[in-house]
Amino acid sequence: MANIKQIAKAAGVSVTTVSRVLNAHPYVSESKRKAVEEAIERLHYARNMNAVHLVKGMTQTIGVILPQIQTAYFSKLIEGIAAEALKHNYQLMLCQTGYRPEEEIKVLDLLRNKRIDGVIICSRSLSLDQVEDYAGYGPIVLCEDVRQRKLSSVYYDHYASFRNAIRYLWDRGHRRIGFTLNRRNSQNSLRRRQAYADILRELGGEARDEWLLDGCSEIRDGRLVADWLLRMKERPTALLLTGDEIAAGFLVAIKEHGFGIPEDVAIVGFDNQPISEVFGITTIDNRLLDIGTQAFNIAYSRIQDPALPPVTEELQFRLIERSSV
Amino acid sequence: MANIKQIAKAAGVSVTTVSRVLNAHPYVSESKRKAVEEAIERLHYARNMNAVHLVKGMTQTIGVILPQIQTAYFSKLIEGIAAEALKHNYQLMLCQTGYRPEEEIKVLDLLRNKRIDGVIICSRSLSLDQVEDYAGYGPIVLCEDVRQRKLSSVYYDHYASFRNAIRYLWDRGHRRIGFTLNRRNSQNSLRRRQAYADILRELGGEARDEWLLDGCSEIRDGRLVADWLLRMKERPTALLLTGDEIAAGFLVAIKEHGFGIPEDVAIVGFDNQPISEVFGITTIDNRLLDIGTQAFNIAYSRIQDPALPPVTEELQFRLIERSSV
DNA sequence: CTGTTAGCGCGTTCAC
DNA sequence: GTGAACGCGCTAACAG
């Protein structure tokens, strides 16, 4: 495995010159360039990027913290990040942390240790203060609404989208509205619960605790939601399901019990996943792809220019009407 | 950002000693160890891993080539890889290549350039010979049945599973059997087509070209399958759908046309995804999780001991009976 | 047990 | 246009 020195010798030039052609620098005579290229070819030279990274202090790699890859929500987010990373010739270090704080720390340590140039946090269990401790080592971008001095973030307004969806159901005559959550006390969940409470108070509607079910995230959970609904004495006539997979799972399960959608229960999903299209589920398009794209761009621009201050960017959601309400 | 030299000075020892405590080597007196640890703490020292990688010639990172992350099939495969990587404290560089040869090459070049220690190829468009050219730079594991001298592979038997599924349908009275494929001419698809032809010849059944539809991979495609079926004069009474998402999409679409499953069309899916459980779809469990696990382990063991020869490992599929046949 | 020193492979001033 | 030489930060002989 040849190194730059051997190429230099083989081409009859100095290592500097080799380095210059390697990095497409100007001021190299055509003849020497040719000689170097020929030597590279002949000796099957491949640069050792670890040396480059050491010298440059950068790795052209961004780390991504997410609890689970195998979840439609995160897959879509990654898709957005990955597409943008490709454009800028960056690599992605995907770190599935399962919401384990130790694992999340490990990823932040990759940043400290200069293995990655920046971090995108799709979802976390660490406190913001803990995350902020690492802000000095490189840009950190969160996919949620945080306004912490040293952290950037991109998100869509969970609060407004939830209000909006409930209002939508209310306007269509629904007075008993229930909803699910993933993690009961995540930032996003708290915002949603607040929105639920606020809008129903404003509308003079009822907001019952028993109409909330948490711990729902995948398609299987749709069945749990159905069971939960069936067990209730006073059932909601409409449900906000935080994830189209859950919505689809619920739809299938509840139909088995003879319920019609939307006649017996109306549902609104989230994420605008392909599955919602197939089932005609009305859903909130929360721009996951765009959030991923922006998350990368924010990190990238701050890697290029570390002087740039953190930013917070809000994306507009939209409600996609289909036939489940 | 302190370096090892400064820590040495601060602790009043040599860099070697610092390195020793950093790497948990024996033969360091308790007092010096304490001093070093204290200095590390006090100066907020963090190792620059690029220097370590340069010196060691390894990066504790494995690259994964896959066309798409946002696909249930690959997500599940990644899940298996990631879980195992975590155990061995390895990082994953996920490279979404979209079946673009240039992108696949770029990943193999990461291996040449020593940015990663090994590569797992979930699916590819490069020829095996092209891939094999890189075998000298580190272990390469494919998730398909290849028996190339320098490449390892893990897979389940597509041929046998397809035969098996068709036999299963045949035994239940189906004589007109259709199927879908993802990429028409991928290795796996070729094996499946062969299995289809072989088993039907053996059974004395009919194998029609028009009963094959390719280019299907996601849930939306289920609708295409339904349209395709409806357009036919002589329709298959049973379908093998190469992906549970497709199967689910098809099921929904065909029911809209008043077809019953399995009465009017029987279906068998692939992958044993959660969605198949929800819909009660009979499916082939192709052990994606285990394939991922093994792929990592094969790569890992060969990184530890480069002298180990490539291996080919076959995993047993199983048919999971539910209610779609 | 501990320190000196020579690399690992490459980018980059700076002088020519 | 070109090259000598230093430095990036760390590991590992080797000598003691």
Short mmCIF file of N, CA, C and O in Angstrom, two decimals, chain A residues 203-256:
data_model
loop_
_atom_site.label_atom_id
_atom_site.label_comp_id
_atom_site.label_asym_id
_atom_site.label_seq_id
_atom_site.Cartn_x
_atom_site.Cartn_y
_atom_site.Cartn_z
N LEU A 203 -62.62 26.44 22.74
CA LEU A 203 -63.84 26.09 22.01
C LEU A 203 -64.97 25.70 22.97
O LEU A 203 -66.11 25.50 22.55
N GLY A 204 -64.63 25.61 24.22
CA GLY A 204 -65.63 25.19 25.20
C GLY A 204 -65.90 23.70 25.14
O GLY A 204 -66.98 23.22 25.53
N GLY A 205 -64.92 22.95 24.67
CA GLY A 205 -65.10 21.51 24.58
C GLY A 205 -64.54 20.80 25.80
O GLY A 205 -64.02 21.43 26.72
N GLU A 206 -64.64 19.50 25.78
CA GLU A 206 -64.19 18.73 26.92
C GLU A 206 -62.86 18.06 26.59
O GLU A 206 -62.68 17.53 25.49
N ALA A 207 -61.96 18.10 27.54
CA ALA A 207 -60.65 17.46 27.34
C ALA A 207 -60.44 16.45 28.45
O ALA A 207 -60.05 16.79 29.55
N ARG A 208 -60.69 15.19 28.14
CA ARG A 208 -60.56 14.18 29.18
C ARG A 208 -59.23 13.46 29.14
O ARG A 208 -58.73 13.12 28.07
N ASP A 209 -58.74 13.18 30.32
CA ASP A 209 -57.49 12.44 30.43
C ASP A 209 -57.59 11.04 29.83
O ASP A 209 -56.65 10.53 29.24
N GLU A 210 -58.73 10.43 30.02
CA GLU A 210 -58.87 9.05 29.54
C GLU A 210 -58.90 8.97 28.01
O GLU A 210 -58.80 7.88 27.44
N TRP A 211 -59.02 10.10 27.38
CA TRP A 211 -59.01 10.09 25.92
C TRP A 211 -57.59 10.19 25.34
O TRP A 211 -57.40 10.43 24.16
N LEU A 212 -56.66 10.09 26.22
CA LEU A 212 -55.26 10.10 25.78
C LEU A 212 -54.62 8.73 26.02
O LEU A 212 -54.73 8.17 27.11
N LEU A 213 -53.99 8.21 25.01
CA LEU A 213 -53.27 6.94 25.15
C LEU A 213 -51.83 7.14 24.71
O LEU A 213 -51.58 7.60 23.60
N ASP A 214 -50.89 6.83 25.57
CA ASP A 214 -49.51 7.02 25.15
C ASP A 214 -48.79 5.70 24.93
O ASP A 214 -49.36 4.62 25.14
N GLY A 215 -47.58 5.77 24.49
CA GLY A 215 -46.80 4.56 24.23
C GLY A 215 -47.10 3.95 22.86
O GLY A 215 -46.85 2.78 22.63
N CYS A 216 -47.64 4.74 21.97
CA CYS A 216 -47.97 4.22 20.64
C CYS A 216 -46.97 4.70 19.61
O CYS A 216 -46.69 5.89 19.52
N SER A 217 -46.42 3.80 18.83
CA SER A 217 -45.50 4.25 17.80
C SER A 217 -45.54 3.44 16.53
O SER A 217 -45.30 3.96 15.46
N GLU A 218 -45.87 2.17 16.61
CA GLU A 218 -45.82 1.39 15.39
C GLU A 218 -47.17 0.83 14.96
O GLU A 218 -48.15 0.98 15.67
N ILE A 219 -47.16 0.19 13.82
CA ILE A 219 -48.41 -0.27 13.23
C ILE A 219 -49.14 -1.25 14.15
O ILE A 219 -50.36 -1.24 14.23
N ARG A 220 -48.40 -2.07 14.83
CA ARG A 220 -49.03 -3.02 15.75
C ARG A 220 -49.84 -2.32 16.81
O ARG A 220 -50.83 -2.86 17.31
N ASP A 221 -49.35 -1.16 17.21
CA ASP A 221 -50.01 -0.45 18.29
C ASP A 221 -51.42 -0.01 17.92
O ASP A 221 -52.23 0.31 18.79
N GLY A 222 -51.70 -0.01 16.63
CA GLY A 222 -53.05 0.35 16.20
C GLY A 222 -54.09 -0.53 16.85
O GLY A 222 -55.20 -0.10 17.19
N ARG A 223 -53.72 -1.77 17.05
CA ARG A 223 -54.65 -2.71 17.68
C ARG A 223 -54.89 -2.33 19.14
O ARG A 223 -56.01 -2.43 19.65
N LEU A 224 -53.84 -1.88 19.79
CA LEU A 224 -53.99 -1.45 21.19
C LEU A 224 -54.95 -0.26 21.28
O LEU A 224 -55.78 -0.18 22.17
N VAL A 225 -54.79 0.62 20.30
CA VAL A 225 -55.66 1.79 20.29
C VAL A 225 -57.11 1.36 20.12
O VAL A 225 -58.01 1.87 20.80
N ALA A 226 -57.33 0.40 19.24
CA ALA A 226 -58.69 -0.08 19.01
C ALA A 226 -59.25 -0.69 20.30
O ALA A 226 -60.39 -0.40 20.70
N ASP A 227 -58.46 -1.51 20.94
CA ASP A 227 -58.92 -2.15 22.18
C ASP A 227 -59.25 -1.10 23.23
O ASP A 227 -60.26 -1.19 23.93
N TRP A 228 -58.40 -0.13 23.31
CA TRP A 228 -58.57 0.96 24.27
C TRP A 228 -59.86 1.70 23.99
O TRP A 228 -60.67 1.96 24.89
N LEU A 229 -60.11 1.97 22.73
CA LEU A 229 -61.33 2.69 22.35
C LEU A 229 -62.57 1.88 22.71
O LEU A 229 -63.54 2.39 23.28
N LEU A 230 -62.48 0.59 22.41
CA LEU A 230 -63.65 -0.27 22.63
C LEU A 230 -63.97 -0.41 24.11
O LEU A 230 -65.13 -0.57 24.48
N ARG A 231 -62.97 -0.36 24.92
CA ARG A 231 -63.19 -0.51 26.36
C ARG A 231 -63.88 0.69 27.00
O ARG A 231 -64.42 0.59 28.09
N MET A 232 -63.80 1.83 26.33
CA MET A 232 -64.33 3.06 26.94
C MET A 232 -65.84 3.09 26.94
O MET A 232 -66.49 2.59 26.04
N LYS A 233 -66.39 3.72 28.00
CA LYS A 233 -67.85 3.87 28.04
C LYS A 233 -68.27 4.99 27.11
O LYS A 233 -69.09 4.83 26.22
N GLU A 234 -67.62 6.16 27.33
CA GLU A 234 -67.94 7.27 26.44
C GLU A 234 -66.81 7.45 25.44
O GLU A 234 -65.79 8.06 25.74
N ARG A 235 -67.03 6.91 24.29
CA ARG A 235 -65.95 6.89 23.30
C ARG A 235 -65.82 8.19 22.51
O ARG A 235 -66.81 8.79 22.14
N PRO A 236 -64.59 8.56 22.24
CA PRO A 236 -64.36 9.68 21.32
C PRO A 236 -64.95 9.33 19.96
O PRO A 236 -65.01 8.15 19.59
N THR A 237 -65.38 10.34 19.24
CA THR A 237 -65.89 10.09 17.88
C THR A 237 -64.80 10.39 16.86
O THR A 237 -64.98 10.17 15.68
N ALA A 238 -63.72 10.94 17.37
CA ALA A 238 -62.60 11.25 16.47
C ALA A 238 -61.29 11.06 17.21
O ALA A 238 -61.21 11.28 18.41
N LEU A 239 -60.28 10.65 16.46
CA LEU A 239 -58.98 10.35 17.06
C LEU A 239 -57.86 11.01 16.26
O LEU A 239 -57.85 10.97 15.03
N LEU A 240 -56.93 11.57 16.99
CA LEU A 240 -55.70 12.05 16.36
C LEU A 240 -54.65 10.99 16.65
O LEU A 240 -54.33 10.74 17.81
N LEU A 241 -54.09 10.40 15.61
CA LEU A 241 -53.14 9.33 15.82
C LEU A 241 -51.76 9.78 15.36
O LEU A 241 -51.54 10.08 14.18
N THR A 242 -50.86 9.84 16.30
CA THR A 242 -49.56 10.44 16.03
C THR A 242 -48.61 9.51 15.28
O THR A 242 -47.59 9.05 15.80
N GLY A 243 -48.96 9.28 14.04
CA GLY A 243 -48.18 8.41 13.17
C GLY A 243 -49.14 7.67 12.24
O GLY A 243 -50.09 7.06 12.70
N ASP A 244 -48.87 7.72 10.96
CA ASP A 244 -49.77 7.08 10.01
C ASP A 244 -49.79 5.56 10.15
O ASP A 244 -50.78 4.91 9.82
N GLU A 245 -48.71 4.99 10.62
CA GLU A 245 -48.69 3.52 10.80
C GLU A 245 -49.72 3.14 11.87
O GLU A 245 -50.49 2.20 11.69
N ILE A 246 -49.71 3.89 12.97
CA ILE A 246 -50.68 3.63 14.02
C ILE A 246 -52.09 3.78 13.46
O ILE A 246 -52.97 2.96 13.72
N ALA A 247 -52.28 4.83 12.70
CA ALA A 247 -53.60 5.09 12.13
C ALA A 247 -54.05 3.92 11.26
O ALA A 247 -55.19 3.46 11.36
N ALA A 248 -53.14 3.42 10.44
CA ALA A 248 -53.48 2.31 9.56
C ALA A 248 -53.78 1.05 10.39
O ALA A 248 -54.75 0.33 10.13
N GLY A 249 -52.96 0.80 11.36
CA GLY A 249 -53.18 -0.37 12.21
C GLY A 249 -54.51 -0.27 12.93
O GLY A 249 -55.25 -1.26 13.04
N PHE A 250 -54.81 0.91 13.39
CA PHE A 250 -56.08 1.13 14.07
C PHE A 250 -57.25 0.89 13.12
O PHE A 250 -58.23 0.23 13.45
N LEU A 251 -57.13 1.45 11.94
CA LEU A 251 -58.19 1.33 10.94
C LEU A 251 -58.52 -0.13 10.65
O LEU A 251 -59.68 -0.54 10.64
N VAL A 252 -57.49 -0.90 10.47
CA VAL A 252 -57.71 -2.32 10.19
C VAL A 252 -58.38 -3.01 11.38
O VAL A 252 -59.36 -3.74 11.22
N ALA A 253 -57.84 -2.74 12.55
CA ALA A 253 -58.36 -3.40 13.75
C ALA A 253 -59.81 -3.02 14.04
O ALA A 253 -60.64 -3.86 14.36
N ILE A 254 -60.10 -1.75 13.91
CA ILE A 254 -61.43 -1.30 14.29
C ILE A 254 -62.49 -1.74 13.27
O ILE A 254 -63.65 -1.99 13.61
N LYS A 255 -62.06 -1.87 12.03
CA LYS A 255 -62.99 -2.36 11.01
C LYS A 255 -63.40 -3.80 11.29
O LYS A 255 -64.51 -4.22 10.99
N GLU A 256 -62.46 -4.55 11.86
CA GLU A 256 -62.77 -5.94 12.20
C GLU A 256 -63.91 -6.00 13.21
O GLU A 256 -64.60 -7.00 13.33
#
